[in-house]
Amino acid sequence: VSTQSTGSSGINAEYGKQGGSIAASFTLESSEIKLQQSDVHVDKASKDHKFSPVRFSVKMEGSGSKITGTITGDKLTCDDQSGYLVYYQRIPRPPAHGPPPGSFMLMIDGCPKPPRRSSGRPTFYY
């Protein structure tokens, strides 16, 4: 299953303002298995890599070889600034380098930016 998430500002990044709204789209494709909407999940990831369902609305279309969806959220707060992951059936293992497919970071204007690590295994602030 191939997952790609995109927001209005591009792949893997979405920006919003406190009190504002966001919209991000995603596509899942597979030539190997028949996709079902009930197996698609969108989770918020904490700094310590714990996942919880998003508070945003998720709408999907399609089945079979392709599912497209849109994630929308209103009344954004600093608590919404986090990483998010769109995945099929179960949370994938973290890749050796970079963020996992289907992930995006939501940055909220006016909120403290998450700290960055300069060496070692990447830390995902989701």
Phi, psi and omega in degrees: 000127178257130181238136175224131175245139178223146174242182181296339181258004176119178182295136173071009178213140175217140182235141178216171177247151177304130182083352183271197183232160174224160171215130178225141180248157177215159178223133172244134180225146175208135173258359184257325182229160176275117182281144177231137181301327182294344179263002179267131182232149174231118182236152172267137180250131178277171179299332179264021173066030173263139185252143176217152180300148180288153175271356182276165177279137177234121178240136183232156174223149174095171176190179181082249183266349184209134174232131174244151181209165177227134177252124178233144180215145180236167176053052183297143177231172177298332178295336178282343180291110186188179172267151179227151183225126171262125182215165182249124178068295181220156181298127181286159174295145178296140177288162180294327182222137174077177181285156180289153175302142179087003181261153171210153179256131175258116179253133181251123180301132179091356178259151179300136178287145178293147179293154178250146173261139185262346181213169178079194181298138181300144174253126180262124181264071184249000000 
